[in-house]
PDB file of C-alpha atoms in Angstrom:
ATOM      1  CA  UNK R  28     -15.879   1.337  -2.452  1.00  0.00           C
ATOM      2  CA  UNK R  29     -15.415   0.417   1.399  1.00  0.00           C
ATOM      3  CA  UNK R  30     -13.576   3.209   3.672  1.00  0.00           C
ATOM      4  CA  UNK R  31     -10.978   2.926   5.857  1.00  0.00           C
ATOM      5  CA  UNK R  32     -10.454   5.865   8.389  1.00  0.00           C
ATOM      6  CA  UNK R  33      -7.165   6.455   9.806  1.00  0.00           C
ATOM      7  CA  UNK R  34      -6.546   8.876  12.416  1.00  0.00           C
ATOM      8  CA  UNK R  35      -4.693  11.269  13.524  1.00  0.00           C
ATOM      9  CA  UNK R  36      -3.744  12.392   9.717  1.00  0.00           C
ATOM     10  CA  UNK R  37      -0.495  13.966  11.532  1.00  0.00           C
ATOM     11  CA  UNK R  38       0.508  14.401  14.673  1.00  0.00           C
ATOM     12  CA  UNK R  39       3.975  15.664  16.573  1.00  0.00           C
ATOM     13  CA  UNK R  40       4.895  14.240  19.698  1.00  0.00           C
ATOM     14  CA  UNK R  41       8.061  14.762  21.814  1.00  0.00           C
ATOM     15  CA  UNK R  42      10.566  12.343  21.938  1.00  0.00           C
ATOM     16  CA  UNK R  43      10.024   9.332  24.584  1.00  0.00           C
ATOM     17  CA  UNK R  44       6.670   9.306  24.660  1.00  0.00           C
ATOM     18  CA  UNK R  45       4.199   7.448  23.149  1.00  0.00           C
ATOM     19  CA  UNK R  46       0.984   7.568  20.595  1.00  0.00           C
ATOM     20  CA  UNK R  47      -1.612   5.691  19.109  1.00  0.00           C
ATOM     21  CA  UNK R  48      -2.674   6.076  15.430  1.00  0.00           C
ATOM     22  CA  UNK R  49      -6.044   4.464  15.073  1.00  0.00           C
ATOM     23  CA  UNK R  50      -7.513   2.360  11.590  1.00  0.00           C
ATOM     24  CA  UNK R  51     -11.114   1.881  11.468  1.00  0.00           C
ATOM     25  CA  UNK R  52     -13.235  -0.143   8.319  1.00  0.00           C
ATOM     26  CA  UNK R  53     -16.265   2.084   8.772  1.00  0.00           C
ATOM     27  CA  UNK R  54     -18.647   0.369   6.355  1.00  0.00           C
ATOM     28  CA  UNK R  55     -17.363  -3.159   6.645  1.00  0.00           C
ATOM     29  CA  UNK R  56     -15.681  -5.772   8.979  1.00  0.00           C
ATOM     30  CA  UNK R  57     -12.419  -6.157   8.229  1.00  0.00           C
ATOM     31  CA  UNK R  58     -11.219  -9.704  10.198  1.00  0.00           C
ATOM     32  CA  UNK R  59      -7.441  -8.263   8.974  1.00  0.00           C
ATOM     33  CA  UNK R  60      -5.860  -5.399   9.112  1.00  0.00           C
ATOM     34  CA  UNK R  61      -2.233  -4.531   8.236  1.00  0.00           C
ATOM     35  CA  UNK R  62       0.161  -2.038   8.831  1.00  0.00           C
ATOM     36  CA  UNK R  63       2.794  -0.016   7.259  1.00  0.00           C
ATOM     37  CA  UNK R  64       5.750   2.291   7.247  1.00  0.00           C
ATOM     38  CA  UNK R  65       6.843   4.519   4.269  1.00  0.00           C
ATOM     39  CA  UNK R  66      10.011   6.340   4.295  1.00  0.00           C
ATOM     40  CA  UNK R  67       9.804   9.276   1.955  1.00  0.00           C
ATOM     41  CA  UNK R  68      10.584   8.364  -1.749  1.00  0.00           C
ATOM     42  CA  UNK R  69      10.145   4.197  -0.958  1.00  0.00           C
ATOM     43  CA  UNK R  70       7.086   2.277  -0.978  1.00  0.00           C
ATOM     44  CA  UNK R  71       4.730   1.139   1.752  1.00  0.00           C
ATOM     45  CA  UNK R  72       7.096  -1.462   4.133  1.00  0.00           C
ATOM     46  CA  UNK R  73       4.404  -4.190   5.865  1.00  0.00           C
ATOM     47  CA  UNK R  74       5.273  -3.698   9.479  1.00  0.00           C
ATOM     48  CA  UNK R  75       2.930  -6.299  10.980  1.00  0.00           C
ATOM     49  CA  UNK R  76      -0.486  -8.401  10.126  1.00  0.00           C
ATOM     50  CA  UNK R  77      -3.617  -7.949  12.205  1.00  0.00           C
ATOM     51  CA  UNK R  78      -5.905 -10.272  12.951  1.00  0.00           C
ATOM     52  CA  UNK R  79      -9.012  -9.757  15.160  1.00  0.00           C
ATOM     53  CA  UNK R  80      -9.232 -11.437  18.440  1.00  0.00           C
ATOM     54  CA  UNK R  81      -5.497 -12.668  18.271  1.00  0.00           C
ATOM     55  CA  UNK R  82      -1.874 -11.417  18.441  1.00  0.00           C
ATOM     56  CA  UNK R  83      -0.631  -9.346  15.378  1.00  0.00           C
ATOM     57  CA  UNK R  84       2.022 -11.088  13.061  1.00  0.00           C
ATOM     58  CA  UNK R  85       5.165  -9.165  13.048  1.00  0.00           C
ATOM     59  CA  UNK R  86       7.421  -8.721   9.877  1.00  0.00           C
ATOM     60  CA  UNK R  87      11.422  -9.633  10.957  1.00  0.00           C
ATOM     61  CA  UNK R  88      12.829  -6.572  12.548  1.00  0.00           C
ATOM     62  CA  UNK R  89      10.115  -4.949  13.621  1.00  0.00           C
ATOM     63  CA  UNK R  90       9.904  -4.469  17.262  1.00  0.00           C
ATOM     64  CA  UNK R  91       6.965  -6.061  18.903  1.00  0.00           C
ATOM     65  CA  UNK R  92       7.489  -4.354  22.115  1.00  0.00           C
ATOM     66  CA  UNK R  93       7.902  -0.690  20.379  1.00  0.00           C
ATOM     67  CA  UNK R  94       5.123  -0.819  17.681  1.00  0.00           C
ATOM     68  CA  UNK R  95       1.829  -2.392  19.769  1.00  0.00           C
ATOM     69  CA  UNK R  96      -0.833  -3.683  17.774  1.00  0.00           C
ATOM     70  CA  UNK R  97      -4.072  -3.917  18.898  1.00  0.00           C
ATOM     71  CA  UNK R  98      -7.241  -5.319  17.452  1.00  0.00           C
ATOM     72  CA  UNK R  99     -10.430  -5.658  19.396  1.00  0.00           C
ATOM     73  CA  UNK R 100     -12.921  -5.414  17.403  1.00  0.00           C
ATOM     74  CA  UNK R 101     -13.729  -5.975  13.423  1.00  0.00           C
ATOM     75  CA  UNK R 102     -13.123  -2.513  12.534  1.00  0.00           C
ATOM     76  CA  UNK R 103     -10.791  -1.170  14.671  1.00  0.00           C
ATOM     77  CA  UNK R 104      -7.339  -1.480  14.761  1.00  0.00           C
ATOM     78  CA  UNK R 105      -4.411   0.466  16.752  1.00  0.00           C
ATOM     79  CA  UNK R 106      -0.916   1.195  16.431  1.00  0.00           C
ATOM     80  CA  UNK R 107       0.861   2.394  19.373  1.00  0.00           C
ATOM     81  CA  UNK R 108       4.144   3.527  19.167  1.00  0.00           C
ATOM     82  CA  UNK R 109       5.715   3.266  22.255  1.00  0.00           C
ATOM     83  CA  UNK R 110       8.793   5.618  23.780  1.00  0.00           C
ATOM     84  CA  UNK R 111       9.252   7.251  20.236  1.00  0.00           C
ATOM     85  CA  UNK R 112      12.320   8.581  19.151  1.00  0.00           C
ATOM     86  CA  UNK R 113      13.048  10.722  16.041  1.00  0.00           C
ATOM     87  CA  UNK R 114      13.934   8.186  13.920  1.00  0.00           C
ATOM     88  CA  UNK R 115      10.393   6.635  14.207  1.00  0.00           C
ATOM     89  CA  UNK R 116       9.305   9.562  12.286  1.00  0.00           C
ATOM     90  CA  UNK R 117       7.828   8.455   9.544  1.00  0.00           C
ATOM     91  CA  UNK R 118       4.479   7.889   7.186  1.00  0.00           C
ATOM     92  CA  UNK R 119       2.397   5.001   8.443  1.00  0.00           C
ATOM     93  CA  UNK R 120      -0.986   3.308   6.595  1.00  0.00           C
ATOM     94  CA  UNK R 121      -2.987   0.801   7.311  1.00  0.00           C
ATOM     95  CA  UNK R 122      -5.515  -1.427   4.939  1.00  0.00           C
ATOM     96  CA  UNK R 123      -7.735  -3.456   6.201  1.00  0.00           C
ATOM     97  CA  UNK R 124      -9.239  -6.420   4.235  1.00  0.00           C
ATOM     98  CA  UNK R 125     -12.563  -7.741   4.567  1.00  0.00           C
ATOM     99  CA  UNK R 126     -12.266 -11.374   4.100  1.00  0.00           C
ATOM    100  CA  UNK R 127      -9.833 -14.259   4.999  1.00  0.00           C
ATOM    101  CA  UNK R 128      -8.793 -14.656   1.284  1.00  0.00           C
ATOM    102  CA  UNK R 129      -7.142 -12.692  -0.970  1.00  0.00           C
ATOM    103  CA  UNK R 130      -9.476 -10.116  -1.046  1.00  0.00           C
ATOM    104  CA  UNK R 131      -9.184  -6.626  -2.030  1.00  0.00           C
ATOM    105  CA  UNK R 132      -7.812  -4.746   0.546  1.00  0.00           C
ATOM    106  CA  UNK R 133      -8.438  -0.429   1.425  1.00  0.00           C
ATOM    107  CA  UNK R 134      -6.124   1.404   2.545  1.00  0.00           C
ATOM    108  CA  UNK R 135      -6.724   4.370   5.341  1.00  0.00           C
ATOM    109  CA  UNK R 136      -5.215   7.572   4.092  1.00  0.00           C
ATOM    110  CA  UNK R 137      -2.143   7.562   6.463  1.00  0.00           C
ATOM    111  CA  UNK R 138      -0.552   9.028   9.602  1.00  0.00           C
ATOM    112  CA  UNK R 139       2.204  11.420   9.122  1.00  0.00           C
ATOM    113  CA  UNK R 140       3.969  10.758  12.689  1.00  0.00           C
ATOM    114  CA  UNK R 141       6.980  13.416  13.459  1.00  0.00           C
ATOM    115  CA  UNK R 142       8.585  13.014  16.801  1.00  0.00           C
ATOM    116  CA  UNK R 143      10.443  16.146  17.888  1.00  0.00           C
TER     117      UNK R 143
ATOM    118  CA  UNK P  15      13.178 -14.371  -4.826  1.00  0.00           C
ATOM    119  CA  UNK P  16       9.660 -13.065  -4.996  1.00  0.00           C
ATOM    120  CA  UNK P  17      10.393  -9.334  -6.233  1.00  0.00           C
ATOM    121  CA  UNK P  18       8.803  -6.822  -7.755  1.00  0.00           C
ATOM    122  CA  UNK P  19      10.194  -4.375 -10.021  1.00  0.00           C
ATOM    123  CA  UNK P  20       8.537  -1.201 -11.413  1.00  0.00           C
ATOM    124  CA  UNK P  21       9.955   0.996 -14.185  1.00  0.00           C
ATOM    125  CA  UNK P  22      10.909   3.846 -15.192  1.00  0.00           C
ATOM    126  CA  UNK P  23      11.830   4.936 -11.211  1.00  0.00           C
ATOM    127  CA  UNK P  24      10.547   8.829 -12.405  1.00  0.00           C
ATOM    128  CA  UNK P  25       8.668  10.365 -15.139  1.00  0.00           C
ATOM    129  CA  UNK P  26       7.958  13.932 -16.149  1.00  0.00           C
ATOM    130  CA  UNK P  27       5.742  13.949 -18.991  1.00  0.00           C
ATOM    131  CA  UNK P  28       3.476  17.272 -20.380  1.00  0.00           C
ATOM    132  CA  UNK P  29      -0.131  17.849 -19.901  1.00  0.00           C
ATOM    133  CA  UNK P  30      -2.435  15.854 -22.050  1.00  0.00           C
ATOM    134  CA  UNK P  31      -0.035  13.171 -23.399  1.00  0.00           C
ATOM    135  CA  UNK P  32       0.073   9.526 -22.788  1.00  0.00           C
ATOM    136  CA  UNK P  33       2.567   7.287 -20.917  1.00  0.00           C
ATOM    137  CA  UNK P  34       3.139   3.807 -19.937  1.00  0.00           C
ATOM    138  CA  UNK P  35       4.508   2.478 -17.175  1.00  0.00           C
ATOM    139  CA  UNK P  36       6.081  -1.011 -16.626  1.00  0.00           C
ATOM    140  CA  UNK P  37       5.855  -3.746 -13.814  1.00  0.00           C
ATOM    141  CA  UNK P  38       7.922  -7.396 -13.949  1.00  0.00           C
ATOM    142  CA  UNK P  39       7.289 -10.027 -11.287  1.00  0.00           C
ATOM    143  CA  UNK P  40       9.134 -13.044 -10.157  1.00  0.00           C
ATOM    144  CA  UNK P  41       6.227 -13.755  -7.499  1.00  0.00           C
ATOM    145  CA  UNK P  42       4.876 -17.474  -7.504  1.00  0.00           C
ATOM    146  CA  UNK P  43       2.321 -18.942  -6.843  1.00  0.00           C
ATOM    147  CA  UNK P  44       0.371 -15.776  -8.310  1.00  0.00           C
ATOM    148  CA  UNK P  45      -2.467 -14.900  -7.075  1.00  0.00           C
ATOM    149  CA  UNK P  46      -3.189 -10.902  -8.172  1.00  0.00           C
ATOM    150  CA  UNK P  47      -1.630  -8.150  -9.518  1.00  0.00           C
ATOM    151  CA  UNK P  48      -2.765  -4.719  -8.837  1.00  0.00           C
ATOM    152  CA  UNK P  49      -2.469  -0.862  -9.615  1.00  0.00           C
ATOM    153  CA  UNK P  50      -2.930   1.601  -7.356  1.00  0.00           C
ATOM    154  CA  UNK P  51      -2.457   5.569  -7.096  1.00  0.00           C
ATOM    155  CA  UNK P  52      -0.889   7.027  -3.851  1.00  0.00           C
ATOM    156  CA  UNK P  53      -0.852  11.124  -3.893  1.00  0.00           C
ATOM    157  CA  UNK P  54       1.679  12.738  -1.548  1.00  0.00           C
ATOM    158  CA  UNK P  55       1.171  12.299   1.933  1.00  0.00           C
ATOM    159  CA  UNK P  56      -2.221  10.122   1.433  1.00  0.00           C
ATOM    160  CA  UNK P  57      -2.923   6.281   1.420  1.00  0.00           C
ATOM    161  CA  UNK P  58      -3.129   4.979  -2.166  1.00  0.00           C
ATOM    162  CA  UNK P  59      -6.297   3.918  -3.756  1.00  0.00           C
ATOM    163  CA  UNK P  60      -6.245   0.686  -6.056  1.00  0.00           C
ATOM    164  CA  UNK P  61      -7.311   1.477 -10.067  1.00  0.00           C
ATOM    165  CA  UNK P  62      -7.251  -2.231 -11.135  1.00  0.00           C
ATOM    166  CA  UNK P  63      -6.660  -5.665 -10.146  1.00  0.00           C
ATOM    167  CA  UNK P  64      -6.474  -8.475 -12.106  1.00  0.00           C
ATOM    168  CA  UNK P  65      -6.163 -12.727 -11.475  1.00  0.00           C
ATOM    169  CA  UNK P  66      -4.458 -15.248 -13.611  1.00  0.00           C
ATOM    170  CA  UNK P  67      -6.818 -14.933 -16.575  1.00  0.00           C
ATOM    171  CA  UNK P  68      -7.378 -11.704 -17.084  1.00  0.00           C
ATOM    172  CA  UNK P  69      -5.322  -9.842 -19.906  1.00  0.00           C
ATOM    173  CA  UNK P  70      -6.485  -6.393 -20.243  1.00  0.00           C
ATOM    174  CA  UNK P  71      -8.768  -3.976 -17.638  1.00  0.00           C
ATOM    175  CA  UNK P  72      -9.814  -0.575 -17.731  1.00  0.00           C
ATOM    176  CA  UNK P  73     -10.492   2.190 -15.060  1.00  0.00           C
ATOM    177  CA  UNK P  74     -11.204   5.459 -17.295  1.00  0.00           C
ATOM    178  CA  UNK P  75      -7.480   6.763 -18.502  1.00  0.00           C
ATOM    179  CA  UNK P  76      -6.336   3.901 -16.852  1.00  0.00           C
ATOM    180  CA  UNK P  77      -5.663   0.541 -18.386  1.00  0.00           C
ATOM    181  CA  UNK P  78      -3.636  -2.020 -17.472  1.00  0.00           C
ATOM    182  CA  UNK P  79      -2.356  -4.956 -18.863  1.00  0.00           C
ATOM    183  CA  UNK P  80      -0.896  -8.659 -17.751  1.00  0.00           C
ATOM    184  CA  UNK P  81       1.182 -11.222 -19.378  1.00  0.00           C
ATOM    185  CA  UNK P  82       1.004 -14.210 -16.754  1.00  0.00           C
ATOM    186  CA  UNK P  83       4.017 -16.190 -18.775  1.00  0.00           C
ATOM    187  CA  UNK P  84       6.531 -12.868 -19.634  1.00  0.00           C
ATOM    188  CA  UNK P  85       5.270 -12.120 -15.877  1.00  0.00           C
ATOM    189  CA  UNK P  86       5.091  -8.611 -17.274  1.00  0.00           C
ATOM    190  CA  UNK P  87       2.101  -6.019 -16.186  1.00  0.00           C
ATOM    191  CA  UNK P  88       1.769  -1.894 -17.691  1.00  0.00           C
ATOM    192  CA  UNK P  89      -0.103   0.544 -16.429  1.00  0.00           C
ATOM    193  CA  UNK P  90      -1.159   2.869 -19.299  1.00  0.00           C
ATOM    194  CA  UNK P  91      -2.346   6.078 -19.073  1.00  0.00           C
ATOM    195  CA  UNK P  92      -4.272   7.937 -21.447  1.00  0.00           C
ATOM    196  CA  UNK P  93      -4.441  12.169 -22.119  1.00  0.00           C
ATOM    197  CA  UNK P  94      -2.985  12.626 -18.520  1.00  0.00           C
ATOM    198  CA  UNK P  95      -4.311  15.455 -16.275  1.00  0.00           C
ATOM    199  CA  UNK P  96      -2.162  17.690 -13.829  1.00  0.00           C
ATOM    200  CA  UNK P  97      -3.844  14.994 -11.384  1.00  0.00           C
ATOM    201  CA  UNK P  98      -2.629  11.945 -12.332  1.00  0.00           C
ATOM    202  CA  UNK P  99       1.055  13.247 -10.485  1.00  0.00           C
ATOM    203  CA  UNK P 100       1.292  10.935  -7.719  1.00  0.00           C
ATOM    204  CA  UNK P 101       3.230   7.438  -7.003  1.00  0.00           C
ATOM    205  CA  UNK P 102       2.026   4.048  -9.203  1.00  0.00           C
ATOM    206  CA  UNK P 103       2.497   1.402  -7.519  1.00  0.00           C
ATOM    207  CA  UNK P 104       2.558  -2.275  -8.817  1.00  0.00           C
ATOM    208  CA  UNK P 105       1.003  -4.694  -6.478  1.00  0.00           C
ATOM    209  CA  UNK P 106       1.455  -9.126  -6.609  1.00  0.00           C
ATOM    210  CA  UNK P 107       0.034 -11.351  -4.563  1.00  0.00           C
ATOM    211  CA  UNK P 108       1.660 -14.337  -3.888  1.00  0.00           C
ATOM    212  CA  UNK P 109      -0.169 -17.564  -2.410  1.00  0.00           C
ATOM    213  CA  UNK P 110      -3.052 -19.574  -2.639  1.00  0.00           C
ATOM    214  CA  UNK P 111      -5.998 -20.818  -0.414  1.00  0.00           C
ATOM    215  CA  UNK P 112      -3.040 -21.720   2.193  1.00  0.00           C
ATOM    216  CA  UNK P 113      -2.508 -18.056   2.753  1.00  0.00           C
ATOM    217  CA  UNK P 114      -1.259 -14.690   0.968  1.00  0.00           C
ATOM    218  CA  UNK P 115       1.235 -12.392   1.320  1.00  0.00           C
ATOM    219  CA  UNK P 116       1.494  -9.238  -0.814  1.00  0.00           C
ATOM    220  CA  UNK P 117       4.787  -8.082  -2.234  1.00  0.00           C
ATOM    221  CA  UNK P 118       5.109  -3.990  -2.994  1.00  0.00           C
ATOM    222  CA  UNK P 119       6.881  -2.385  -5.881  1.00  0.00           C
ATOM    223  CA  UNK P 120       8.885   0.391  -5.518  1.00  0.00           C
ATOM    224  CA  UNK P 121       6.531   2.574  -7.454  1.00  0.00           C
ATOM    225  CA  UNK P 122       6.782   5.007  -9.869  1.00  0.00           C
ATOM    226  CA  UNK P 123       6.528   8.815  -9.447  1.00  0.00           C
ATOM    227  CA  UNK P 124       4.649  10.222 -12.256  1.00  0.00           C
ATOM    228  CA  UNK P 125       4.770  14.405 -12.879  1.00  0.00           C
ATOM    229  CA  UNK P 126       2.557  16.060 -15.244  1.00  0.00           C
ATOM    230  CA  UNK P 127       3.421  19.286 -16.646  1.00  0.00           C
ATOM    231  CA  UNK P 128       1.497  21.973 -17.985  1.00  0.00           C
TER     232      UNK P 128
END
């Protein structure tokens, strides 16, 4: 099946700073990708939609100016999480899709992001 | 309300013996329904999908089923292994050819026992 690589698998950073988790489709081109939060215990929250060349979609009340989305290029996609605080901490995934329809979509293995 | 509801929320069941778990939709238009398998602290990995028309698929242990007009789905699974612990999560797809959105179920946390 197609692979998505997500990277860092974990990673700590101090409060009010910032870091990038990056989602790449290594065998295909993924035209979207999406993004998500899990809280322990809950399932996978969308965050925001991907789609290459454009401006991400954003899900309501999620911060477009904290959680930067960037998509350059059909197999890369990054998440930037911007002056962090604890309460960002959290589990995040992408998928990426490789289609415009209602394709299956592959998800990366997630982020674990703790900010101390 | 497009929701997705998975049930039980937990299960603990011993080594070798067979469980089912359950999945009602209210999503329309349908599109899909999927399966997939997330471990602890990994992304999770889709055992089945399946449109409209499709009753019934298999993925080894794994077979789910779909009743399009009780909107009802199961996930069966069949002589688990200390393995199959992890989240099951039920999967709808909502749309048509005018665009898709995906709605999540909670999930539900399998544990095998030995």
């Amino acid at each position: 099946g197609a692979v998505v690589s997500q990277h860092p698998s974990r990673v700590i950073c101090k409060s009010g700073t910032s870091v990038k988790i990056e989602c790449r489709s290594l065998d295909f081109q993924a035209t979207t990708m999406f993004w998500y939060r899990q809280f322990p215990k809950q399932s996978l929250m969308l965050m925001a939609t991907s789609n290459e060349g454009s401006k991400a979609t954003y899900e309501q009340g999620v911060e477009k100016d904290k959680f930067l989305i960037n998509h350059a290029s059909l197999t890369l996609s990054t998440l930037t999480v911007t002056s962090a605080h604890p309460e960002d901490s959290s589990f995040y995934i992408c998928s990426a899709r490789p289609g415009s329809r209602d394709t299956e979509a592959f998800f990366g293995q997630g982020t674990r992001l703790t900010v101390v | 309300k497009n929701q997705v509801e998975q049930s039980p929320q937990s299960l603990i069941i011993l080594e070798g013996k067979n469980c089912t778990l359950q999945c009602n939709y209210t999503v329309s238009p349908f599109s899909n329904l999927r399966w997939y398998k997330q471990d602890t602290g990994r992304g999770p990995v889709s055992l089945t999908i399946m449109t409209f028309s499709e009753n019934t698929k298999s993925n080894g242990r794994y077979t789910a089923t779909l009743d399009a007009d009780t909107k009802q789905s199961s996930l069966h699974i069949t002589a688990s292994q200390l393995s199959d612990s992890a989240s099951y999560i039920c999967v709808v797809s909502k749309g048509n050819t005018g665009g898709f959105k995906t709605i999540f179920g909670a999930g539900t946390r399998l544990f095998v026992k030995a």
